[in-house]
Amino acid sequence: MIDFGRTDRSVVGRWWWTVDRWTLLVLLLTMAVGVFLIMAASPAVADRIGLESFHFVRRQILFLVPALLALFGMSLLPVLWVRRIAVVGFVLSLVLLVGTLIGGDSIKGARRWLDFGGFLLQPSEFAKPTFAVFAAWMLSQRVTQPGFPGYTFATVAAAILIGLLLLQPDVGMTLVVACVWVAQMFLAGIPLFVVAVIAAVGAVGAIGAYALFPHVAARIDRFLDPSSGDTFQIDASLNAFGNGGLFGTGPGEGIVKSILPDAHADFIFAVAGEELGLFASLAVVILFAFLVLRGLVRLLRESDLFVVLASAGILVQIGLQAVINMGVNVRLLPAKGMTLPFISYGGSSLLALAIGMGFVLALTRRRPGVATMNANRSVISRAQVTGVAGIPISQGGAS
Amino acid sequence: MTARDGQYDRRRGLRRFVQLEGVAKQALDTGHVRLIAVAAGFALCFLVIAGRLIGLTALAPRDDGANLPAEARQVHSARAEILDRQGVLLAGNVRAVSLFANPRKVMDAARAASQLAAVLPGLEQENVLRALSSDRGFVWVKRQLSPRQQDAVNRLGIPGLGFADEERRVYPLGRLAAHVVGFTGVDREGLTGIEKGRDDDLSAGRTTTLSIDVRVQHALRAELLASVEEFQAIGAAAIVMDVHSGEIVAMVSLPDFDPDAKDEVPADNLFNRATLGVYEMGSTFKAFNTAAALEFGLAGLTDTYDASKPLRVARFTINDDHAKNRWLTVAEIFQYSSNIGSARMALDLGPDRQRAFLKSLGLLDRPQIEIPEVSAPMVPSPWREISTMTVAYGHGIAVSPLQMATAYSIVVNGGLAVTPTLIARRPDEQNPSPRILSERTSQSMRELLSLVVEDGTGKQAKAKGYLVGGKTGTAEKAGAGGYRRNALLSSFVAAFPIDDPRYVVFVALDEPKGIKRTFNFATAGWTAAPAVSRVVSRIAPLLGVAPAPGPAAVPSDSLLVSVSKDR
């Protein structure tokens, strides 16, 4: 590893000593696992649809370059700039989402992509982390400025985003965004009975989705009663885990990838289970558990509500995607198209996730002078800190 | 603004600061507590997923077909192997996969059917479409695919298809012993040959070791093929039998088939001429006639019968092919294969004794053997006097080559009963056989058989270095409205070494055509006898039969001899 002296005051030097290097390491590891699994899973898919065998592998490695740059670049930002970039990004995402409805490419019955010279951009991926930061800003403002309608603004933003996602339609993304919004409202301190009301509304919404979208209804029917329809993908996925056993069939030796259309994306976890076995798939679970739980636990020491809400929102988003994807793969949840963060194939997804985790790394960097929960703090310094949300106090020196 | 006002504002501002700080602190504390709840929720989710993973893999048995439909599961059990007497594999198993479909899960049956038909040769698109369009939960699409075909099907990516592991029966030696070994159906149930006859044992996992010796089998088949080709015969049958144990060391029927490609085989190739075919054997039957006469003490070898002119009985006339037109001794009747003499001997014997004698040799009953393709003989009914005369020289009665080999074994082995078998007998398996004829009759018959080869119709059966005795048989095959002059069954039954026989060799050519070398003769002496000669020369060393001492066995102009002489 590159060695920076403790006294190195350069941007990168300061970054190295303040960023959470464990999270960074696990992120890089997860992305490496992703490339490895795509290498195993995608040639079968590529061959089947008439592409050159390593098409997806090449593309994924290519996507890694901007993703790593974004991860690193975002993690360098001060908190204020994270907020600014995220807010601009959120507005831009909303505009692009409207664009998908007008001029988007329809793939498999949904308008989710915009064609940028051969690269299909999926704006909803970018909307998720930027929404989390925007909502966190709104919710934290409520605390610092009495009377600021933070709940309302966050809810309106969530409603607009959810509305656009439902128009595509993209039920999976809707679910993730709704959960991020609820989690952030919950963390921001809404009364528990409101949480209960939201849960009730969510249940109604789920029933509504069941009633409104035939494909949602079909998938839930099939989950509840496998004999009611085609459970081919899930069956194949389950067989893959059984076939893999403890140590797997060996990289490249699996067969599930040759029969599942989305082996390199939504069902990549099944490929891991078959070819690398139980221990490797448990390792993948542990990677995500580490990423999410460590991120959340570290926030316990964080004193800036904006940082807590924004980071938690993004971690909930990533954790939820991982849980849903793996849950579908092992048939704990009904079939739902959801990528496994940092591992599934997909350029937009990878870049947006990198930006999101870049935000988290930037927000949770140890800021000299920012008191932690355990330290004694002076009232004045807290007032200065919270006067403008997110600005590190170090600028003027404490007290 | 007064100073007092300013002081008030400051105080209010400070109070606001403090108040705000309190709100923020409370919000943060709430947030932190709830953060723990969120983290705990995630931890629980990850634990459940990990637990489910362990349940799916470590706790669930590896895919041994348990998750396959019941129809696909039952083909899993192992079928035992079939070996030759030396342990060479004749029938074994290789892993294969079979393709099945759940039609309810196949989305586009028409497209799937056309894609499958394109990559799996021999698959009828309409049949597949009908199967895939049915409302069933399980249909076989194609059984026993090659790995390449499996890969091709996988690449189609059709949902609703699945593969079941099963074992495919393979016959590594192919045609070599195809009629003996037989073959199985697609569910590996025995259909023919040993596969059928020993189905219970094989499906229960008990290995079957045949009496067949693949080396002898190969030599016999190669020589028989050469003769079939040389004489343009429509078929042939041959058997090598151990005269003491009744073990069939080799058994060939031509034309034969490749059991691994049995679907494209014409029915005639599946027909086992050695056991299922029954033929009027002709003069080879005279051995039984002569043995009966000797056994019942009707005549000695030197007693004579009138063979000076054709024998007329009712509307029939019995002629001789190699007519001597004089009185012949019993030995000469056999040696020159006189029909007239044989018929006269049979008249002395009488129908009852003749039938009893033939029955004791197993020629009148369906033989017992471990394959299902066995015919009962066709015997005269009623058994008139004329029948007695024709049966004497092998006409009016049709038996299988298997019966001929068995009966000859009894005649030459010293007169003990023989039960033919295709299963290897253990060396210690000594069951006392009942005596059928006397040692003395058997000895006389060996001498007569030797005479035929030394100086009779079977001269071409001589094998250099080995003592062969045998008898020719040329029978016109019966067709519509009588016997067909040009359709012969030319056979030769030999025993070797004739001074103490160990093996009987039966060779029959079905409708051989005469060629220039044989002066257009297609009779047994010209066609079957040379084949026996070649067979004996090849198999005697394999069977551990030592060459006979005598000039024929010593290489006359060997270099080694002259060198050692020089010293």
PDB file of N, CA, C and O in Angstrom, chain A residues 31-40 42 53-69 119 342-347 350-351:
ATOM      1  N   MET A  31     -15.852  -5.589  -5.683  1.00  0.00           N
ATOM      2  CA  MET A  31     -15.800  -5.337  -7.127  1.00  0.00           C
ATOM      3  C   MET A  31     -14.957  -6.392  -7.830  1.00  0.00           C
ATOM      4  O   MET A  31     -15.278  -6.827  -8.934  1.00  0.00           O
ATOM      5  N   ALA A  32     -13.874  -6.827  -7.188  1.00  0.00           N
ATOM      6  CA  ALA A  32     -13.023  -7.864  -7.783  1.00  0.00           C
ATOM      7  C   ALA A  32     -13.813  -9.182  -7.891  1.00  0.00           C
ATOM      8  O   ALA A  32     -13.758  -9.864  -8.925  1.00  0.00           O
ATOM      9  N   VAL A  33     -14.556  -9.501  -6.836  1.00  0.00           N
ATOM     10  CA  VAL A  33     -15.402 -10.697  -6.878  1.00  0.00           C
ATOM     11  C   VAL A  33     -16.391 -10.584  -8.038  1.00  0.00           C
ATOM     12  O   VAL A  33     -16.644 -11.539  -8.770  1.00  0.00           O
ATOM     13  N   GLY A  34     -16.920  -9.370  -8.209  1.00  0.00           N
ATOM     14  CA  GLY A  34     -17.867  -9.131  -9.303  1.00  0.00           C
ATOM     15  C   GLY A  34     -17.256  -9.448 -10.661  1.00  0.00           C
ATOM     16  O   GLY A  34     -17.835 -10.169 -11.470  1.00  0.00           O
ATOM     17  N   VAL A  35     -16.055  -8.930 -10.898  1.00  0.00           N
ATOM     18  CA  VAL A  35     -15.396  -9.185 -12.193  1.00  0.00           C
ATOM     19  C   VAL A  35     -15.160 -10.680 -12.366  1.00  0.00           C
ATOM     20  O   VAL A  35     -15.411 -11.250 -13.424  1.00  0.00           O
ATOM     21  N   PHE A  36     -14.719 -11.322 -11.293  1.00  0.00           N
ATOM     22  CA  PHE A  36     -14.439 -12.756 -11.357  1.00  0.00           C
ATOM     23  C   PHE A  36     -15.705 -13.545 -11.713  1.00  0.00           C
ATOM     24  O   PHE A  36     -15.692 -14.417 -12.585  1.00  0.00           O
ATOM     25  N   LEU A  37     -16.799 -13.190 -11.050  1.00  0.00           N
ATOM     26  CA  LEU A  37     -18.036 -13.940 -11.287  1.00  0.00           C
ATOM     27  C   LEU A  37     -18.607 -13.639 -12.667  1.00  0.00           C
ATOM     28  O   LEU A  37     -19.167 -14.525 -13.323  1.00  0.00           O
ATOM     29  N   ILE A  38     -18.456 -12.414 -13.114  1.00  0.00           N
ATOM     30  CA  ILE A  38     -18.933 -12.090 -14.464  1.00  0.00           C
ATOM     31  C   ILE A  38     -18.108 -12.861 -15.490  1.00  0.00           C
ATOM     32  O   ILE A  38     -18.609 -13.339 -16.501  1.00  0.00           O
ATOM     33  N   MET A  39     -16.826 -13.000 -15.177  1.00  0.00           N
ATOM     34  CA  MET A  39     -15.955 -13.785 -16.059  1.00  0.00           C
ATOM     35  C   MET A  39     -16.472 -15.222 -16.150  1.00  0.00           C
ATOM     36  O   MET A  39     -16.416 -15.851 -17.197  1.00  0.00           O
ATOM     37  N   ALA A  40     -16.958 -15.737 -15.043  1.00  0.00           N
ATOM     38  CA  ALA A  40     -17.465 -17.110 -15.041  1.00  0.00           C
ATOM     39  C   ALA A  40     -18.853 -17.198 -15.676  1.00  0.00           C
ATOM     40  O   ALA A  40     -19.134 -18.112 -16.439  1.00  0.00           O
ATOM     41  N   SER A  42     -20.766 -14.756 -17.540  1.00  0.00           N
ATOM     42  CA  SER A  42     -21.277 -14.053 -18.713  1.00  0.00           C
ATOM     43  C   SER A  42     -20.952 -14.680 -20.067  1.00  0.00           C
ATOM     44  O   SER A  42     -21.725 -14.493 -21.000  1.00  0.00           O
ATOM     45  N   SER A  53     -17.592 -13.807 -26.708  1.00  0.00           N
ATOM     46  CA  SER A  53     -17.674 -14.461 -25.404  1.00  0.00           C
ATOM     47  C   SER A  53     -17.386 -13.528 -24.228  1.00  0.00           C
ATOM     48  O   SER A  53     -18.085 -13.539 -23.221  1.00  0.00           O
ATOM     49  N   PHE A  54     -16.344 -12.708 -24.347  1.00  0.00           N
ATOM     50  CA  PHE A  54     -15.932 -11.900 -23.205  1.00  0.00           C
ATOM     51  C   PHE A  54     -16.444 -10.473 -23.286  1.00  0.00           C
ATOM     52  O   PHE A  54     -15.905  -9.573 -22.660  1.00  0.00           O
ATOM     53  N   HIS A  55     -17.528 -10.302 -24.065  1.00  0.00           N
ATOM     54  CA  HIS A  55     -18.125  -8.985 -24.230  1.00  0.00           C
ATOM     55  C   HIS A  55     -18.431  -8.336 -22.886  1.00  0.00           C
ATOM     56  O   HIS A  55     -17.989  -7.218 -22.598  1.00  0.00           O
ATOM     57  N   PHE A  56     -19.153  -9.062 -22.033  1.00  0.00           N
ATOM     58  CA  PHE A  56     -19.585  -8.480 -20.760  1.00  0.00           C
ATOM     59  C   PHE A  56     -18.409  -8.276 -19.813  1.00  0.00           C
ATOM     60  O   PHE A  56     -18.380  -7.310 -19.057  1.00  0.00           O
ATOM     61  N   VAL A  57     -17.452  -9.200 -19.861  1.00  0.00           N
ATOM     62  CA  VAL A  57     -16.283  -9.079 -18.993  1.00  0.00           C
ATOM     63  C   VAL A  57     -15.517  -7.821 -19.333  1.00  0.00           C
ATOM     64  O   VAL A  57     -15.176  -7.001 -18.476  1.00  0.00           O
ATOM     65  N   ARG A  58     -15.260  -7.656 -20.647  1.00  0.00           N
ATOM     66  CA  ARG A  58     -14.537  -6.477 -21.128  1.00  0.00           C
ATOM     67  C   ARG A  58     -15.248  -5.202 -20.694  1.00  0.00           C
ATOM     68  O   ARG A  58     -14.632  -4.280 -20.185  1.00  0.00           O
ATOM     69  N   ARG A  59     -16.566  -5.186 -20.914  1.00  0.00           N
ATOM     70  CA  ARG A  59     -17.331  -3.974 -20.595  1.00  0.00           C
ATOM     71  C   ARG A  59     -17.281  -3.683 -19.103  1.00  0.00           C
ATOM     72  O   ARG A  59     -17.117  -2.542 -18.691  1.00  0.00           O
ATOM     73  N   GLN A  60     -17.408  -4.727 -18.293  1.00  0.00           N
ATOM     74  CA  GLN A  60     -17.424  -4.514 -16.845  1.00  0.00           C
ATOM     75  C   GLN A  60     -16.088  -3.946 -16.379  1.00  0.00           C
ATOM     76  O   GLN A  60     -16.053  -3.046 -15.545  1.00  0.00           O
ATOM     77  N   ILE A  61     -14.989  -4.501 -16.932  1.00  0.00           N
ATOM     78  CA  ILE A  61     -13.672  -3.991 -16.542  1.00  0.00           C
ATOM     79  C   ILE A  61     -13.542  -2.535 -16.979  1.00  0.00           C
ATOM     80  O   ILE A  61     -12.999  -1.694 -16.266  1.00  0.00           O
ATOM     81  N   LEU A  62     -14.107  -2.245 -18.152  1.00  0.00           N
ATOM     82  CA  LEU A  62     -14.091  -0.867 -18.658  1.00  0.00           C
ATOM     83  C   LEU A  62     -14.885   0.046 -17.724  1.00  0.00           C
ATOM     84  O   LEU A  62     -14.458   1.161 -17.412  1.00  0.00           O
ATOM     85  N   PHE A  63     -16.021  -0.433 -17.250  1.00  0.00           N
ATOM     86  CA  PHE A  63     -16.854   0.370 -16.337  1.00  0.00           C
ATOM     87  C   PHE A  63     -16.149   0.604 -15.006  1.00  0.00           C
ATOM     88  O   PHE A  63     -16.431   1.567 -14.303  1.00  0.00           O
ATOM     89  N   LEU A  64     -15.249  -0.319 -14.645  1.00  0.00           N
ATOM     90  CA  LEU A  64     -14.579  -0.211 -13.354  1.00  0.00           C
ATOM     91  C   LEU A  64     -13.726   1.051 -13.272  1.00  0.00           C
ATOM     92  O   LEU A  64     -13.571   1.626 -12.198  1.00  0.00           O
ATOM     93  N   VAL A  65     -13.189   1.468 -14.422  1.00  0.00           N
ATOM     94  CA  VAL A  65     -12.293   2.630 -14.415  1.00  0.00           C
ATOM     95  C   VAL A  65     -13.040   3.889 -13.941  1.00  0.00           C
ATOM     96  O   VAL A  65     -12.651   4.477 -12.924  1.00  0.00           O
ATOM     97  N   PRO A  66     -14.131   4.309 -14.609  1.00  0.00           N
ATOM     98  CA  PRO A  66     -14.864   5.478 -14.079  1.00  0.00           C
ATOM     99  C   PRO A  66     -15.433   5.235 -12.687  1.00  0.00           C
ATOM    100  O   PRO A  66     -15.482   6.160 -11.884  1.00  0.00           O
ATOM    101  N   ALA A  67     -15.798   3.990 -12.399  1.00  0.00           N
ATOM    102  CA  ALA A  67     -16.379   3.712 -11.085  1.00  0.00           C
ATOM    103  C   ALA A  67     -15.357   3.938  -9.983  1.00  0.00           C
ATOM    104  O   ALA A  67     -15.653   4.589  -8.974  1.00  0.00           O
ATOM    105  N   LEU A  68     -14.137   3.431 -10.201  1.00  0.00           N
ATOM    106  CA  LEU A  68     -13.102   3.622  -9.185  1.00  0.00           C
ATOM    107  C   LEU A  68     -12.738   5.100  -9.049  1.00  0.00           C
ATOM    108  O   LEU A  68     -12.529   5.606  -7.942  1.00  0.00           O
ATOM    109  N   LEU A  69     -12.678   5.773 -10.215  1.00  0.00           N
ATOM    110  CA  LEU A  69     -12.390   7.214 -10.169  1.00  0.00           C
ATOM    111  C   LEU A  69     -13.473   7.954  -9.392  1.00  0.00           C
ATOM    112  O   LEU A  69     -13.180   8.841  -8.579  1.00  0.00           O
ATOM    113  N   PHE A 119     -23.886   3.719 -25.028  1.00  0.00           N
ATOM    114  CA  PHE A 119     -23.953   3.381 -23.606  1.00  0.00           C
ATOM    115  C   PHE A 119     -25.352   3.676 -23.107  1.00  0.00           C
ATOM    116  O   PHE A 119     -25.836   4.798 -23.175  1.00  0.00           O
ATOM    117  N   PHE A 342     -22.320  -3.943  -6.901  1.00  0.00           N
ATOM    118  CA  PHE A 342     -20.883  -4.060  -7.197  1.00  0.00           C
ATOM    119  C   PHE A 342     -20.509  -5.400  -7.825  1.00  0.00           C
ATOM    120  O   PHE A 342     -19.375  -5.594  -8.213  1.00  0.00           O
ATOM    121  N   ILE A 343     -21.438  -6.352  -7.889  1.00  0.00           N
ATOM    122  CA  ILE A 343     -21.077  -7.675  -8.418  1.00  0.00           C
ATOM    123  C   ILE A 343     -21.788  -7.938  -9.743  1.00  0.00           C
ATOM    124  O   ILE A 343     -21.169  -8.371 -10.712  1.00  0.00           O
ATOM    125  N   SER A 344     -23.079  -7.661  -9.800  1.00  0.00           N
ATOM    126  CA  SER A 344     -23.811  -7.882 -11.042  1.00  0.00           C
ATOM    127  C   SER A 344     -23.256  -7.002 -12.159  1.00  0.00           C
ATOM    128  O   SER A 344     -22.722  -5.917 -11.914  1.00  0.00           O
ATOM    129  N   TYR A 345     -23.444  -7.514 -13.394  1.00  0.00           N
ATOM    130  CA  TYR A 345     -23.023  -6.729 -14.543  1.00  0.00           C
ATOM    131  C   TYR A 345     -23.918  -5.507 -14.699  1.00  0.00           C
ATOM    132  O   TYR A 345     -25.120  -5.579 -14.472  1.00  0.00           O
ATOM    133  N   GLY A 346     -23.337  -4.391 -15.078  1.00  0.00           N
ATOM    134  CA  GLY A 346     -24.137  -3.198 -15.350  1.00  0.00           C
ATOM    135  C   GLY A 346     -23.338  -1.937 -15.084  1.00  0.00           C
ATOM    136  O   GLY A 346     -22.838  -1.723 -13.984  1.00  0.00           O
ATOM    137  N   GLY A 347     -23.199  -1.106 -16.107  1.00  0.00           N
ATOM    138  CA  GLY A 347     -22.381   0.102 -16.024  1.00  0.00           C
ATOM    139  C   GLY A 347     -23.002   1.168 -15.140  1.00  0.00           C
ATOM    140  O   GLY A 347     -22.351   1.696 -14.231  1.00  0.00           O
ATOM    141  N   LEU A 350     -23.013   0.142 -11.491  1.00  0.00           N
ATOM    142  CA  LEU A 350     -21.692   0.164 -10.869  1.00  0.00           C
ATOM    143  C   LEU A 350     -21.248   1.598 -10.578  1.00  0.00           C
ATOM    144  O   LEU A 350     -20.779   1.921  -9.479  1.00  0.00           O
ATOM    145  N   LEU A 351     -21.425   2.468 -11.581  1.00  0.00           N
ATOM    146  CA  LEU A 351     -20.980   3.865 -11.423  1.00  0.00           C
ATOM    147  C   LEU A 351     -21.783   4.556 -10.320  1.00  0.00           C
ATOM    148  O   LEU A 351     -21.219   5.243  -9.453  1.00  0.00           O
TER     149      LEU A 351
END
